[in-house]
XYZ file of N, CA and C in Angstrom:
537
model
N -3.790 -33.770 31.756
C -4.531 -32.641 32.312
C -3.711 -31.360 32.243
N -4.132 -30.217 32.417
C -3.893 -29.059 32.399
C -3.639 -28.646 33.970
N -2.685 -27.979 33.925
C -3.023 -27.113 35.134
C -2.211 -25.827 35.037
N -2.950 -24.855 35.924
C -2.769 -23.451 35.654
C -1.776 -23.118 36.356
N -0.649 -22.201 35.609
C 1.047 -22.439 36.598
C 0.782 -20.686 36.629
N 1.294 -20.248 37.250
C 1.172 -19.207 37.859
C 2.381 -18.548 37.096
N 2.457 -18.151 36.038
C 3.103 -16.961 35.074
C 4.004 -15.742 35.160
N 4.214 -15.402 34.940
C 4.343 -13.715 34.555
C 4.393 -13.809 33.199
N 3.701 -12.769 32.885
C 3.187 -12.524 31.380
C 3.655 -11.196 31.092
N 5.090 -10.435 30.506
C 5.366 -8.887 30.085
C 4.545 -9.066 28.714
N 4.161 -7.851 28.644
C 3.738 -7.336 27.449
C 4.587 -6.282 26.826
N 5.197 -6.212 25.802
C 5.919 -5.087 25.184
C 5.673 -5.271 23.630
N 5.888 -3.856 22.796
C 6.202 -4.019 21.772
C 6.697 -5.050 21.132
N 6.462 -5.431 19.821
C 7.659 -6.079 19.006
C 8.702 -4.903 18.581
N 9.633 -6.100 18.678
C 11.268 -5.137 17.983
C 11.505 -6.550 16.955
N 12.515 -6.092 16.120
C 12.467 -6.813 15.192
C 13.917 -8.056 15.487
N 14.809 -8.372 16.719
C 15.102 -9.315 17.539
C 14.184 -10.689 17.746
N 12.695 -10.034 17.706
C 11.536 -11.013 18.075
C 11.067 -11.519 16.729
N 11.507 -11.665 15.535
C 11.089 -11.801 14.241
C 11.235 -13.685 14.541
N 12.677 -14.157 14.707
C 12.860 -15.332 14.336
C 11.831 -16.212 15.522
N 11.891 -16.106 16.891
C 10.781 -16.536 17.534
C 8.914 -16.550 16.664
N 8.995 -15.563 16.617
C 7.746 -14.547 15.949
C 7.529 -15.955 14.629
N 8.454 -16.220 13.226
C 8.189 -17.354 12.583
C 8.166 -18.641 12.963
N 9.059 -18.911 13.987
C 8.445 -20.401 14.736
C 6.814 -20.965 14.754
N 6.918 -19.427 16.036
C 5.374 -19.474 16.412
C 4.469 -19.643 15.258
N 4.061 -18.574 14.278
C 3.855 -18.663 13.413
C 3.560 -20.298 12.921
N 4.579 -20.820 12.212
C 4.932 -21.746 11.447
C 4.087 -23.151 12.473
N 4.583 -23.273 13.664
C 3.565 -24.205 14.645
C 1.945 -23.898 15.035
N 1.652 -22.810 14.549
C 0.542 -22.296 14.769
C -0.615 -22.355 13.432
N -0.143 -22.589 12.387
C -0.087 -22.150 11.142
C 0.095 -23.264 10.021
N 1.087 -23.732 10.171
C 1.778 -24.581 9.441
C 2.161 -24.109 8.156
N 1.143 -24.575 6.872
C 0.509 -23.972 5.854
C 0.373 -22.624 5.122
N -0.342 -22.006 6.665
C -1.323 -20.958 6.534
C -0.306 -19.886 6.945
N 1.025 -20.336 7.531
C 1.729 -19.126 8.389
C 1.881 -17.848 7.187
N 2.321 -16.576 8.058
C 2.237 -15.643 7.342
C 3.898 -15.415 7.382
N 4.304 -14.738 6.035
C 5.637 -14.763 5.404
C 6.267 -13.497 6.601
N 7.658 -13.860 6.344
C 8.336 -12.891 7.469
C 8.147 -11.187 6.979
N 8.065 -10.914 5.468
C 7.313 -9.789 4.487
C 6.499 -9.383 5.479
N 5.154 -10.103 5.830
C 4.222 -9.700 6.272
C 4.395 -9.208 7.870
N 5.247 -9.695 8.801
C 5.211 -9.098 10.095
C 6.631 -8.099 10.296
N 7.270 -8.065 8.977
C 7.779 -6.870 8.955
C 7.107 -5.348 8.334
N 6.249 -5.671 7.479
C 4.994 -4.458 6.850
C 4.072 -3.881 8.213
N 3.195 -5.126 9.133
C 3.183 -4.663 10.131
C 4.373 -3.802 11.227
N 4.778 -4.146 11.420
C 6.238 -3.758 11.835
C 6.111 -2.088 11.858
N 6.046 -2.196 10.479
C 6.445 -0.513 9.733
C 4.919 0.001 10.311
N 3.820 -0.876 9.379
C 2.298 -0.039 9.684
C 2.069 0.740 10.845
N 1.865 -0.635 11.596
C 1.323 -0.327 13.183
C 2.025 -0.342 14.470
N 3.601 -0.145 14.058
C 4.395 -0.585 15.771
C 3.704 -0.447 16.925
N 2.671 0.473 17.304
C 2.138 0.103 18.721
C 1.269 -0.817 18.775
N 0.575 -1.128 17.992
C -0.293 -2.496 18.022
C 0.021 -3.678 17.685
N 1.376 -4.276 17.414
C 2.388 -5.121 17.180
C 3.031 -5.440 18.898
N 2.336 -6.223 19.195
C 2.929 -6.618 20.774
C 3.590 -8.277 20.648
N 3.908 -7.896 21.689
C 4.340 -9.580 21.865
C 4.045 -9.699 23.226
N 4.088 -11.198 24.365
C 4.247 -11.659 24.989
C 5.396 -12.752 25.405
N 5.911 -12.518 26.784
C 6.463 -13.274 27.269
C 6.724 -13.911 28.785
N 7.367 -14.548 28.328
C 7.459 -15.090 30.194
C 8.702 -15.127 30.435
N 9.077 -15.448 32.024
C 10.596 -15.980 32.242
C 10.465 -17.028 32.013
N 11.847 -17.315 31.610
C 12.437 -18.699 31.200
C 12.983 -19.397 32.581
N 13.523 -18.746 33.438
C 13.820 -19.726 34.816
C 15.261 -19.388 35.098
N 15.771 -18.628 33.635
C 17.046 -18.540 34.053
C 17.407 -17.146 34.141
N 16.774 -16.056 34.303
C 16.622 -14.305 33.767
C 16.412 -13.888 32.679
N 15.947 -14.709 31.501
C 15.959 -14.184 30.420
C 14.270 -15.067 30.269
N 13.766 -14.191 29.086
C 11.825 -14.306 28.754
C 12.468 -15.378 27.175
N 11.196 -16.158 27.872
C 11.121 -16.912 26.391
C 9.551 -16.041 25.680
N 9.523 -16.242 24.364
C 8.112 -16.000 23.660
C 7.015 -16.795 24.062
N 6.303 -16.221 24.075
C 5.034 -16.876 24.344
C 4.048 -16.369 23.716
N 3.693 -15.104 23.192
C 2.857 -15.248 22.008
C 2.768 -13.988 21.253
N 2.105 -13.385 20.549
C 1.549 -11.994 19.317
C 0.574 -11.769 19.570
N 0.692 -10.190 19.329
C -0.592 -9.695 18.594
C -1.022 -8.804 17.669
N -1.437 -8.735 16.494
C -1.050 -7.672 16.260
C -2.981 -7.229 15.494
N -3.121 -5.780 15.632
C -4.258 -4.835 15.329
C -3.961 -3.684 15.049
N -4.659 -3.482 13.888
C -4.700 -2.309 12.837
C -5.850 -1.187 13.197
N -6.080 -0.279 12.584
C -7.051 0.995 12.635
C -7.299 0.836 11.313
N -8.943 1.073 11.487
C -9.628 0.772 10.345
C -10.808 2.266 10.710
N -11.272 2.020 9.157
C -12.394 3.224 9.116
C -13.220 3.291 10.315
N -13.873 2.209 10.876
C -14.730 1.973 12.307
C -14.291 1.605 13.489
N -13.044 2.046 13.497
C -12.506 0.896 14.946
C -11.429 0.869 14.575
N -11.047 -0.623 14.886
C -9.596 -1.126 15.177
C -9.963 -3.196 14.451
N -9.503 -3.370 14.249
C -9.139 -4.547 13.818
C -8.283 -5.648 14.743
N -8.423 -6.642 15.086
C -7.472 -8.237 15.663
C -7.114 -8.362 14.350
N -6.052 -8.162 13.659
C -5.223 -8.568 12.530
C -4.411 -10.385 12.394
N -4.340 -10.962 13.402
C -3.783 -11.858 14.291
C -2.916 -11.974 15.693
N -3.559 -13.462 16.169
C -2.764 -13.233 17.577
C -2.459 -15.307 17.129
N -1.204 -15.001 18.086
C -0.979 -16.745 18.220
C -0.678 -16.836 19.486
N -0.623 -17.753 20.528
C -0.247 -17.615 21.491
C 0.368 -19.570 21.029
N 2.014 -19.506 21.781
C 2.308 -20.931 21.929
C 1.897 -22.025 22.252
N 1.656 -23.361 22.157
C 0.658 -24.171 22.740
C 0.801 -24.167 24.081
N 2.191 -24.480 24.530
C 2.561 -24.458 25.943
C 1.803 -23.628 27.027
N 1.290 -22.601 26.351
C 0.933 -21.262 27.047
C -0.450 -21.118 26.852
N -1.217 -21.983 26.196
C -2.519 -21.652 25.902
C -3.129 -22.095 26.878
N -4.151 -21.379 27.128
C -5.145 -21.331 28.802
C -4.625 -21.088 29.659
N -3.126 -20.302 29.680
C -2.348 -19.589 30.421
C -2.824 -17.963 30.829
N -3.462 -17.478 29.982
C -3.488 -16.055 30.210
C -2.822 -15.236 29.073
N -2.200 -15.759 28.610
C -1.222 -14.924 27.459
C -2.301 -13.997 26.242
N -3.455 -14.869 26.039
C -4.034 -14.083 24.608
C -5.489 -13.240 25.586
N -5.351 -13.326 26.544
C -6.158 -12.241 27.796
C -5.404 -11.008 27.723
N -3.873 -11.355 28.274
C -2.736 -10.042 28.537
C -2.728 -9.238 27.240
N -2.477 -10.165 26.175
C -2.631 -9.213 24.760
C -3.358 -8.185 24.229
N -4.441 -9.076 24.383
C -5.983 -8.052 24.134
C -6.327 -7.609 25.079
N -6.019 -7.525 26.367
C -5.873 -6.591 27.216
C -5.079 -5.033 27.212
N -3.923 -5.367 26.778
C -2.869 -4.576 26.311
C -3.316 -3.937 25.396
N -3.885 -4.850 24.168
C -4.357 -3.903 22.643
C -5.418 -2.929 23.093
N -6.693 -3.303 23.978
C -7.442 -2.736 24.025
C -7.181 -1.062 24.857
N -6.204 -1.422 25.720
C -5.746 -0.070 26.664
C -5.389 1.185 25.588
N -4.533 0.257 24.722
C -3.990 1.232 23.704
C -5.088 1.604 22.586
N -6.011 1.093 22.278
C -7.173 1.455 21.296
C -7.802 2.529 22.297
N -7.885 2.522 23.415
C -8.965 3.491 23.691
C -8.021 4.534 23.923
N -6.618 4.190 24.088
C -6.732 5.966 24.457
C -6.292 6.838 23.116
N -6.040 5.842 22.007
C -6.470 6.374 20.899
C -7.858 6.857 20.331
N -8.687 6.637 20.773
C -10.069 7.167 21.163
C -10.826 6.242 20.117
N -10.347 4.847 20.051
C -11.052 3.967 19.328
C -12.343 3.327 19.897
N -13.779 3.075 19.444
C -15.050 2.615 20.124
C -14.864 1.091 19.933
N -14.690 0.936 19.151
C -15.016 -0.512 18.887
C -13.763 -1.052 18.626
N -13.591 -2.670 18.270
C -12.948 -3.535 17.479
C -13.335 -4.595 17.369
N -12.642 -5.123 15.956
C -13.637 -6.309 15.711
C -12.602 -7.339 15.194
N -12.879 -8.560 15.173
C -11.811 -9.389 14.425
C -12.846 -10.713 13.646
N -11.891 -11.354 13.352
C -12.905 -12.847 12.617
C -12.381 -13.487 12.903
N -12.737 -15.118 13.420
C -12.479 -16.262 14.050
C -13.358 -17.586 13.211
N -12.530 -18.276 12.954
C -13.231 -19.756 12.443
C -14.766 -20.461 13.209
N -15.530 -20.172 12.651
C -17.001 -20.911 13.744
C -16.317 -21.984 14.499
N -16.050 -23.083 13.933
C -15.611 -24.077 14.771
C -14.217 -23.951 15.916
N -13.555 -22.856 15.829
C -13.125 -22.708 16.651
C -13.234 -22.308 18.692
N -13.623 -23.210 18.645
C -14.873 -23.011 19.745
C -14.265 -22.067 21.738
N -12.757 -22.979 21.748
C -11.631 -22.026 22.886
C -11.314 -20.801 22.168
N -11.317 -20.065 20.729
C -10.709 -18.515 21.105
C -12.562 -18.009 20.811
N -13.746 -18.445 20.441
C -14.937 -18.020 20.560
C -14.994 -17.955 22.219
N -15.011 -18.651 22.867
C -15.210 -18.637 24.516
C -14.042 -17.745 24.736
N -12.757 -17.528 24.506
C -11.898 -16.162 25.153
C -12.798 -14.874 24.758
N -12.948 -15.207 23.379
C -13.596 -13.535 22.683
C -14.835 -13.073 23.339
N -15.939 -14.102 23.683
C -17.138 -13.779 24.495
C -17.236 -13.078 25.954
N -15.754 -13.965 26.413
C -15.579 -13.617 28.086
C -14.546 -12.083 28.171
N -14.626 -11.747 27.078
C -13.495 -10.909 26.854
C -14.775 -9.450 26.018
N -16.328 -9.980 26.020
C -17.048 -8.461 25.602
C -17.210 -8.717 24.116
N -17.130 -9.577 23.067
C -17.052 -9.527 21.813
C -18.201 -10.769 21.907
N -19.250 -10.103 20.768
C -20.479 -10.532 20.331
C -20.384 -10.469 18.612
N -21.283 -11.584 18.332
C -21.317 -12.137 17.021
C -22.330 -11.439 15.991
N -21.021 -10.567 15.231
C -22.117 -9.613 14.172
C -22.496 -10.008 13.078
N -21.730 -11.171 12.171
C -21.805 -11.460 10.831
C -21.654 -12.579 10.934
N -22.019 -13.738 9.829
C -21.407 -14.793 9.395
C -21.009 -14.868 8.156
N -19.526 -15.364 7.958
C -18.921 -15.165 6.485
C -18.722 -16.476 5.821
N -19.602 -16.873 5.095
C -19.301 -18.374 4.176
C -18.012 -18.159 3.567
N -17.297 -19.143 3.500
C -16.163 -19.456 3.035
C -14.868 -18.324 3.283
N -14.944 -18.032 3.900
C -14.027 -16.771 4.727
C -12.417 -17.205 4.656
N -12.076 -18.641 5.081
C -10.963 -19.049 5.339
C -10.945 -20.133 4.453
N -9.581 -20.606 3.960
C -9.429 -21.670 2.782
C -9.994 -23.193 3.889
N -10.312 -24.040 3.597
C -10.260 -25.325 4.004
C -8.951 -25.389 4.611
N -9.117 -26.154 6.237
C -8.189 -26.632 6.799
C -6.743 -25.323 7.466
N -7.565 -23.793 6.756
C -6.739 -22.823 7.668
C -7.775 -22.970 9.528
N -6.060 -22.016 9.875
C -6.714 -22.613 11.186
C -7.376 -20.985 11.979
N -7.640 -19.961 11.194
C -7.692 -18.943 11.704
C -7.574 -18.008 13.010
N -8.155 -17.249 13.410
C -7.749 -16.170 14.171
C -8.449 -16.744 15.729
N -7.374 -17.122 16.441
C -7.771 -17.683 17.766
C -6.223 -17.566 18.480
N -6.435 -18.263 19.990
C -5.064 -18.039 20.672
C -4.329 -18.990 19.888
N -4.695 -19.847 18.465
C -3.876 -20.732 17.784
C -3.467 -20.322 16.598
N -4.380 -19.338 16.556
C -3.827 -18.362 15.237
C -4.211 -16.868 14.574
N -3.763 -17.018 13.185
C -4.281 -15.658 12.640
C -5.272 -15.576 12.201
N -5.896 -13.776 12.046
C -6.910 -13.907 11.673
C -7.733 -13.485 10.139
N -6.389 -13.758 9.651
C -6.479 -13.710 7.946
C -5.659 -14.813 7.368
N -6.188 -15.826 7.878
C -5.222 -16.877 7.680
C -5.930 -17.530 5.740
N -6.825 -17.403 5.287
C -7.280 -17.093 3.905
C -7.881 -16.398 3.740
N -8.035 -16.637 2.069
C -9.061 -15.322 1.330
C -10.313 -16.184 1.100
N -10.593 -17.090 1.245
C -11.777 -17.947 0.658
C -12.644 -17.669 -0.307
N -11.888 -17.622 -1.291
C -12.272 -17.158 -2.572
C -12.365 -18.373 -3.534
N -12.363 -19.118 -3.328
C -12.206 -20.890 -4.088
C -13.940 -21.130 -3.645
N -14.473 -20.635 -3.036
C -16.284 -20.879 -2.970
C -16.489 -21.854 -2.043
N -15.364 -22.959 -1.325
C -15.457 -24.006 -0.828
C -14.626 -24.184 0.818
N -14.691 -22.887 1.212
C -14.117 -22.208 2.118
C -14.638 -22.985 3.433
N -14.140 -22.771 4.799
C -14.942 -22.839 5.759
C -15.209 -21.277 6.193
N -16.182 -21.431 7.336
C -17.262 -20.130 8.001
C -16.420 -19.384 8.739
N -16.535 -18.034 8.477
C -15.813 -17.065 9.388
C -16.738 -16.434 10.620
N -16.307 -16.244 11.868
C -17.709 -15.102 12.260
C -17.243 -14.025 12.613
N -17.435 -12.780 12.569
C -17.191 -11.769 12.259
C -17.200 -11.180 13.932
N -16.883 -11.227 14.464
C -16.875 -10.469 16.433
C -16.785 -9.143 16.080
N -17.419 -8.490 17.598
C -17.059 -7.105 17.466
C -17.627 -6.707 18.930
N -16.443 -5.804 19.733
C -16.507 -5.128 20.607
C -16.848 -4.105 21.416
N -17.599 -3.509 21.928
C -17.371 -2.129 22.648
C -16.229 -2.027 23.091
N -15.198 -0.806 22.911
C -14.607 -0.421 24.451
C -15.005 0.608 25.061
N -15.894 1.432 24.757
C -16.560 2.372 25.122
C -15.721 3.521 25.104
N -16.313 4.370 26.058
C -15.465 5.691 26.027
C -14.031 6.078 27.738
């Protein structure tokens, strides 16, 4: 069974200290599908304020990782680029605090919307994204390669190109944050 331990969750930037945690996660989240250390250093450069991390105390004064996030600015909005949150930590609160965090910072960039894509069958980050204001705009056949695990508190959300025709279903979310 699960039970809900009572946290502290900081939210801060990534710095690039948080890289080697940052591929763990990744790599347990991912396996396969993880994204190259290239890639969350390009973010890095792109978007540093929308490049967060999460953590907790460890018990001894120092935060262990506990999870990512990272979102881009796009022509309409803002983008969920990926988030992972650790298993340990999942149904903890951690991928709430994130997109909590992302969203503070999208609006006072004067962003309306954001949107991300999530695996249909991924059914726990569909129930975070719903309880969290994000409604289902598109459905994308073959979106993600077979057996990626896409964009949920377990992973990213470009985890393929599904371009092989034999893809699994993406669904396309999308947010208000209003004004």
């Amino acid at each position: 069974p699960r039970y809900n331990r009572c946290i502290e969750i900081i939210i801060r930037r990534f710095e690039t200290r948080d890289l080697p945690g940052i591929l763990r996660l990744e790599r347990e989240s991912f396996e396969r599908d993880a994204w190259a250390r290239a890639t969350f250093l390009e973010y890095e450069a792109a978007v540093p304020g929308f490049f967060l991390v999460a953590s907790v105390a460890d018990g001894s004064g120092g935060e262990k990782l506990a999870g990512y996030s990272i979102a881009s600015l796009t022509r309409h909005g803002a983008e969920i680029d990926s988030l992972a949150v650790r298993p340990r930590y999942r149904q903890e609160g951690v991928a709430t605090a994130l997109l909590t965090a992302t969203f503070r910072k999208l609006r006072r960039r004067g962003v309306e919307s954001v949107s991300l894509m999530v695996r249909r069958e991924n059914e726990s980050a569909i129930r975070l994204y719903r309880k969290l204001g994000f409604v289902r705009t598109a459905t994308v056949q073959n979106y993600y390669d077979k057996g990626a695990l896409g964009n949920s508190t377990a992973g990213s959300g470009t985890a393929g190109s599904g371009t092989s025709g034999n893809g699994a279903v993406g669904w396309r979310m999308r947010k208000n944050l209003g004004s």
